[in-house]
mmCIF file of C-alpha atoms in Angstrom:
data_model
loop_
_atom_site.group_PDB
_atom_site.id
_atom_site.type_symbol
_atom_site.label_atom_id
_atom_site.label_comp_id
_atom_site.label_asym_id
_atom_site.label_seq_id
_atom_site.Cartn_x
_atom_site.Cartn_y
_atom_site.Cartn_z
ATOM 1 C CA UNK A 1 141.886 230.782 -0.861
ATOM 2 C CA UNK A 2 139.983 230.626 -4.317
ATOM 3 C CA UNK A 3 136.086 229.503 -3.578
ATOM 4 C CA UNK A 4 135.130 225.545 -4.718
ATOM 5 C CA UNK A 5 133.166 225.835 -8.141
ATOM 6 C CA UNK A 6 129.427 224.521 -7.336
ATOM 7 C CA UNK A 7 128.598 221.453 -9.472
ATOM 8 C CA UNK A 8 125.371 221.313 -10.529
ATOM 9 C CA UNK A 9 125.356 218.205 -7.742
ATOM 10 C CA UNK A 10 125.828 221.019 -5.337
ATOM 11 C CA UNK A 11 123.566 223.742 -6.897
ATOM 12 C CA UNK A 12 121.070 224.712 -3.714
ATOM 13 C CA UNK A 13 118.252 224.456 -5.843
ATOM 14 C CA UNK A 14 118.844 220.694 -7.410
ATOM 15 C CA UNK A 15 118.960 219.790 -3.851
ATOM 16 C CA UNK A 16 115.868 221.364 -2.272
ATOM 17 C CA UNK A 17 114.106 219.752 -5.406
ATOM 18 C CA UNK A 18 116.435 216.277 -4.370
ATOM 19 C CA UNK A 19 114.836 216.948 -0.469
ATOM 20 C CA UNK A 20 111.238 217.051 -1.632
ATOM 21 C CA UNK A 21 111.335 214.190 -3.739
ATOM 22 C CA UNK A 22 113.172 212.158 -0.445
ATOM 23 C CA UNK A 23 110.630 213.607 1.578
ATOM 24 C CA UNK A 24 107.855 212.659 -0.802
ATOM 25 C CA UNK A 25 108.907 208.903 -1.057
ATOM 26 C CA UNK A 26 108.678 209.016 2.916
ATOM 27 C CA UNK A 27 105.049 209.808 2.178
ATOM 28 C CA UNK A 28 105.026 213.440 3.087
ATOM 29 C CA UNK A 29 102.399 215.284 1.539
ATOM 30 C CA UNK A 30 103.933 218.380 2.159
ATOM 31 C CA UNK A 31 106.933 218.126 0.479
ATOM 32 C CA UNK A 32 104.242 217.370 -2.571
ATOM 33 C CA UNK A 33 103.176 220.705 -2.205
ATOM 34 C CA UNK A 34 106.130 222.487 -2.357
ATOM 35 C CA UNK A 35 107.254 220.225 -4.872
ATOM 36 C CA UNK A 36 104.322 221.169 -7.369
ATOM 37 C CA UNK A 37 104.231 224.629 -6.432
ATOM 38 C CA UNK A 38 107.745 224.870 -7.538
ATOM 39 C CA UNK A 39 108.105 223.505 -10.732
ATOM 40 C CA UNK A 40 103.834 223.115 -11.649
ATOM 41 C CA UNK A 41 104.379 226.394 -13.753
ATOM 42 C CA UNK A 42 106.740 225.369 -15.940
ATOM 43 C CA UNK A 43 105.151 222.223 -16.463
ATOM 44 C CA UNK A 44 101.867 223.464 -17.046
ATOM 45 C CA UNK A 45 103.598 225.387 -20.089
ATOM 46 C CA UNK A 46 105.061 222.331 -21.209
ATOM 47 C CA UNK A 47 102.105 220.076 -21.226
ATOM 48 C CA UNK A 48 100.339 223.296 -22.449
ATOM 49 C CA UNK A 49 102.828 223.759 -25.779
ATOM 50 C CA UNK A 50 102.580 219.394 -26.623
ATOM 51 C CA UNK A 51 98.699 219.154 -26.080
ATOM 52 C CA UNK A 52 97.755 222.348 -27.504
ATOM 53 C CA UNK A 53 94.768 222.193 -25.163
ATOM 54 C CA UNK A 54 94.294 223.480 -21.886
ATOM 55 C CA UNK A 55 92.142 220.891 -20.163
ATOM 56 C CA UNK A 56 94.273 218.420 -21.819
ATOM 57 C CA UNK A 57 97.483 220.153 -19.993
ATOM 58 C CA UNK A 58 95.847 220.477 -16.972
ATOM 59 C CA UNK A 59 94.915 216.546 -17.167
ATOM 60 C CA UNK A 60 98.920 215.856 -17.974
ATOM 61 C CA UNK A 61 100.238 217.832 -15.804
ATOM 62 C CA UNK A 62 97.981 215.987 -13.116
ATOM 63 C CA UNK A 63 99.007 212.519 -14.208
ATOM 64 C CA UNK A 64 102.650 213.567 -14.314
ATOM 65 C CA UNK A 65 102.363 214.608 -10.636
ATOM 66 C CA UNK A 66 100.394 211.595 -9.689
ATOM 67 C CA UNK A 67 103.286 209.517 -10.882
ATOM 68 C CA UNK A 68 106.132 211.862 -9.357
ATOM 69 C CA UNK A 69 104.121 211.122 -5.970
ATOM 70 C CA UNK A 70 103.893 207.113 -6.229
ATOM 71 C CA UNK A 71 107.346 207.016 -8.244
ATOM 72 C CA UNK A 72 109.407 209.531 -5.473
ATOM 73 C CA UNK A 73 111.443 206.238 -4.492
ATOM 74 C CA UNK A 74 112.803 205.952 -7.609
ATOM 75 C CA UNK A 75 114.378 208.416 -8.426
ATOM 76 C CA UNK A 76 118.308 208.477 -8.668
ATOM 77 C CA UNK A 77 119.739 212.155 -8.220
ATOM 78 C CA UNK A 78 123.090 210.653 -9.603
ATOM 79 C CA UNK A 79 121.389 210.561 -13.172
ATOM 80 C CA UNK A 80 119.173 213.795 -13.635
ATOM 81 C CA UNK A 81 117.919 216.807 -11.710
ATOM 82 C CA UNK A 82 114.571 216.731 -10.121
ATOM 83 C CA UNK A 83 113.132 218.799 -12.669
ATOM 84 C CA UNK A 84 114.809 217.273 -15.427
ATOM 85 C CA UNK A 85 113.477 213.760 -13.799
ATOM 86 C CA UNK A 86 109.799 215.836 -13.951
ATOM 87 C CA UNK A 87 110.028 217.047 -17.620
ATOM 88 C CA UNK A 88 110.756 213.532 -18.746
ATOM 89 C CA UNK A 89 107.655 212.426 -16.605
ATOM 90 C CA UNK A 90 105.551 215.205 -18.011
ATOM 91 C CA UNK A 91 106.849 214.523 -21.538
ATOM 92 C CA UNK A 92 105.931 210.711 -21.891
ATOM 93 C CA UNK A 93 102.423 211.613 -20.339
ATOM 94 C CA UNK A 94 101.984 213.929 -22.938
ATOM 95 C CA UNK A 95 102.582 211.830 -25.795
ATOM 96 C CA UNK A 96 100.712 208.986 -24.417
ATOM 97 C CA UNK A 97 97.724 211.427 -23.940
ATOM 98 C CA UNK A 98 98.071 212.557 -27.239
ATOM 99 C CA UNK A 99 98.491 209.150 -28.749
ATOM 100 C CA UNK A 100 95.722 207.950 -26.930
ATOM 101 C CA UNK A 101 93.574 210.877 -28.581
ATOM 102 C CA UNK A 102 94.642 210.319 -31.613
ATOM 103 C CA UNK A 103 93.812 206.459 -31.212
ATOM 104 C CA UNK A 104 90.121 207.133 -30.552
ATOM 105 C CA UNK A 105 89.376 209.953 -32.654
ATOM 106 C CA UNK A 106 90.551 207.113 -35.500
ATOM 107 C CA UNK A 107 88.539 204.483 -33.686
ATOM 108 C CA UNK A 108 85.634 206.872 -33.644
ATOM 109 C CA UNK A 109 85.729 208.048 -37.495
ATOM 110 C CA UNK A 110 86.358 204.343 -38.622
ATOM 111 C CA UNK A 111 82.998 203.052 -36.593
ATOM 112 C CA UNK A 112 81.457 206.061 -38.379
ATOM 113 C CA UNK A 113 82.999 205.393 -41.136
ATOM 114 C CA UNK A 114 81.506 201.652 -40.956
ATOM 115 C CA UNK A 115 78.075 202.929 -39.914
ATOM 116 C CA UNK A 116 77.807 205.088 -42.753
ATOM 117 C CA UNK A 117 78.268 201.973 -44.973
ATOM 118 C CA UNK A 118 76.545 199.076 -43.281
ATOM 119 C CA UNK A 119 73.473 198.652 -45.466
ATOM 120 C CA UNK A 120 76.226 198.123 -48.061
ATOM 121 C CA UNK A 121 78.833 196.063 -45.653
ATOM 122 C CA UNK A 122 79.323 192.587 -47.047
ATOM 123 C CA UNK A 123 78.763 190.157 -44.101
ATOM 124 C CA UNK A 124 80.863 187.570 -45.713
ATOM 125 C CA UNK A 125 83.372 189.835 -46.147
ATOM 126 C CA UNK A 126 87.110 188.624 -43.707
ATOM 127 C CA UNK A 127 87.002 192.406 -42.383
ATOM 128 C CA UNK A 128 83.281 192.615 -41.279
ATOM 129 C CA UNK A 129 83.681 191.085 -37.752
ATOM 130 C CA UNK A 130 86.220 193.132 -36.983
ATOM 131 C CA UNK A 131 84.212 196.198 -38.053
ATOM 132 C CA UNK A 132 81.389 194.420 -36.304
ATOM 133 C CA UNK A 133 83.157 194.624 -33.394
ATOM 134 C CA UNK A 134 84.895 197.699 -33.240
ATOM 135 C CA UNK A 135 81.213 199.080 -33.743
ATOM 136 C CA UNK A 136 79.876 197.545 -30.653
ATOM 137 C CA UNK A 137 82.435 198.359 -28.660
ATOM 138 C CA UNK A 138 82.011 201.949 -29.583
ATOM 139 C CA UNK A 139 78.559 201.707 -29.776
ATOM 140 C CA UNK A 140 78.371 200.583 -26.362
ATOM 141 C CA UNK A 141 80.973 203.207 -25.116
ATOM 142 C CA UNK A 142 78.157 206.043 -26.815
ATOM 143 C CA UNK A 143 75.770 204.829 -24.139
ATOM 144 C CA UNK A 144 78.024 205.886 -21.383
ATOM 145 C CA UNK A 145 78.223 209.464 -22.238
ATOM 146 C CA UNK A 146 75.810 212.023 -21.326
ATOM 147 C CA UNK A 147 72.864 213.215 -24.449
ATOM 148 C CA UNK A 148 75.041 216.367 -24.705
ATOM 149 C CA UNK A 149 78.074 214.390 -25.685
ATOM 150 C CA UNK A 150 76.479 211.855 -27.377
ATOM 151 C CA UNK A 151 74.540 214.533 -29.933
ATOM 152 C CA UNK A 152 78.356 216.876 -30.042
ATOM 153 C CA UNK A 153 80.170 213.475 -31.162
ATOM 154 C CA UNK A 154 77.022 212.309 -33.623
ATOM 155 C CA UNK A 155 77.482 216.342 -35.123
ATOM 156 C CA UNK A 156 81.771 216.296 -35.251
ATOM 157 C CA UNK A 157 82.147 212.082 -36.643
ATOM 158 C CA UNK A 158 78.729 211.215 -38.102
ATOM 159 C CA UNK A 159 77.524 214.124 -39.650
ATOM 160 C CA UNK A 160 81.134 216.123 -40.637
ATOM 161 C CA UNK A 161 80.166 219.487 -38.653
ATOM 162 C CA UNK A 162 83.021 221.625 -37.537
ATOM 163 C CA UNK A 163 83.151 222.333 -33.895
ATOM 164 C CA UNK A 164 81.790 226.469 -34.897
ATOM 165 C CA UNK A 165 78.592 224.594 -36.820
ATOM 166 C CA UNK A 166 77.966 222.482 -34.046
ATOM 167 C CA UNK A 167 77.877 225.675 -31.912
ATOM 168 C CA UNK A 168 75.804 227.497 -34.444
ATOM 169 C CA UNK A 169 73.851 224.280 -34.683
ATOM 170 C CA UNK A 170 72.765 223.969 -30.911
ATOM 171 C CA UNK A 171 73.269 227.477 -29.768
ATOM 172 C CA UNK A 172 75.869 226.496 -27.076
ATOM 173 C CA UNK A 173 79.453 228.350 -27.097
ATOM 174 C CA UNK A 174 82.336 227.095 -29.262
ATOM 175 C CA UNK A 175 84.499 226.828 -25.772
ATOM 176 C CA UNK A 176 81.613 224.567 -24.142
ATOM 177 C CA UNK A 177 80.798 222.590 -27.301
ATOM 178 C CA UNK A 178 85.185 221.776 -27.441
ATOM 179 C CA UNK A 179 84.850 220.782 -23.953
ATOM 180 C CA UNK A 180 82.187 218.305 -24.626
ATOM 181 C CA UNK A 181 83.527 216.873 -27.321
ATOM 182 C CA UNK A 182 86.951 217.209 -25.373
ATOM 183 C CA UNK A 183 85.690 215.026 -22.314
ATOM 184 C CA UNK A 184 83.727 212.599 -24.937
ATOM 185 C CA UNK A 185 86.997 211.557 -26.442
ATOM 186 C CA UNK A 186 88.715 210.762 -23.158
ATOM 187 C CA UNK A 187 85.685 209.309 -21.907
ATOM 188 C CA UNK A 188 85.581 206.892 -24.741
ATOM 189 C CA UNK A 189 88.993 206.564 -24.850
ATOM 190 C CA UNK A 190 89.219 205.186 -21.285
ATOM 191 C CA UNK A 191 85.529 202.542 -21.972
ATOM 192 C CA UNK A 192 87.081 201.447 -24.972
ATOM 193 C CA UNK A 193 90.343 200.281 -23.048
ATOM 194 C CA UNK A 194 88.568 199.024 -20.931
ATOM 195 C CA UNK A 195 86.601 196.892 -23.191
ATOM 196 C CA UNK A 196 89.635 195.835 -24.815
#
């Protein structure tokens, strides 16, 4: 007797991945585990090749997994594989990270943009309570963030430095002065949502 075909329904290893993710909506934190240790890799190397940054994977990858945990329930093994379901997590918490970075970094060069013409800002002007505005709210975000960030920022926006002259600058490693500037961003990124 010829042997069934297996249907990708059937494939063993959609339905371990199917079994973890019923597990994990029963609140088993094992079955988290072996979820992430599973498909984490490939993940990683997703996040990885759409942020271009590793903290900034690592950071993804976390928030993807946060939602797998909390969104277990909800998934429907009729429409995708559990690591198809994963990769289209991942995916839209890439681009919203990205977005968002790409959000403040514009937020942050417009207030410096602003800053660098305020003695010649006219206060009658329709725009300049906007730009009022968005320069308190980053201004206080600045005062959130630690002297280190506050002085990388001030180098990169305000004074036009690439990240190797701000290295040169304060005699601090190119990795640890991207890091700063890294966690600055996301830092300021989060206050000024939260100001919003």
């Amino acid at each position: 007797r010829p042997a069934r075909k297996i249907t990708p329904v059937d494939d063993p290893e959609r339905q371990l991945g199917v079994d973890l993710l019923v597990r994990m909506a029963a609140g088993d934190e094992a079955a988290l585990a072996a979820f992430y240790q599973k498909f984490s890799p490939v993940l990683y190397g997703m996040a990885l090749k759409i942020t271009m940054d590793e903290h900034e994977a690592e950071d993804v990858l976390q928030d993807a997994f946060i939602y797998i945990w909390r969104k277990a329930a909800s998934y429907n093994s009729l429409l995708s594989s559990p690591f198809t379901w994963a990769v289209m997590i991942l995916r839209h918490k890439a681009i919203d990270r990205l977005r968002s970075r790409q959000r403040v970094e514009k937020m942050v060069a417009r207030a410096a943009d602003a800053f660098a013409h305020d003695m010649d800002a006219d206060e009658s002007s329709a725009e300049e309570p906007f730009f009022r505005e968005q320069r308190e709210i980053v201004r206080a975000a600045l005062g959130y963030l630690s002297d280190e960030q506050r002085q990388a920022l001030d180098l990169a926006f305000f004074s036009g430095l690439t990240h190797e002259q701000i290295a040169a600058q304060l005699a601090t490693p190119l990795g640890t002065i991207k890091t700063r500037i890294r966690r600055a961003l996301i830092q300021m990124r989060d206050l000024v949502g939260e100001a919003r």
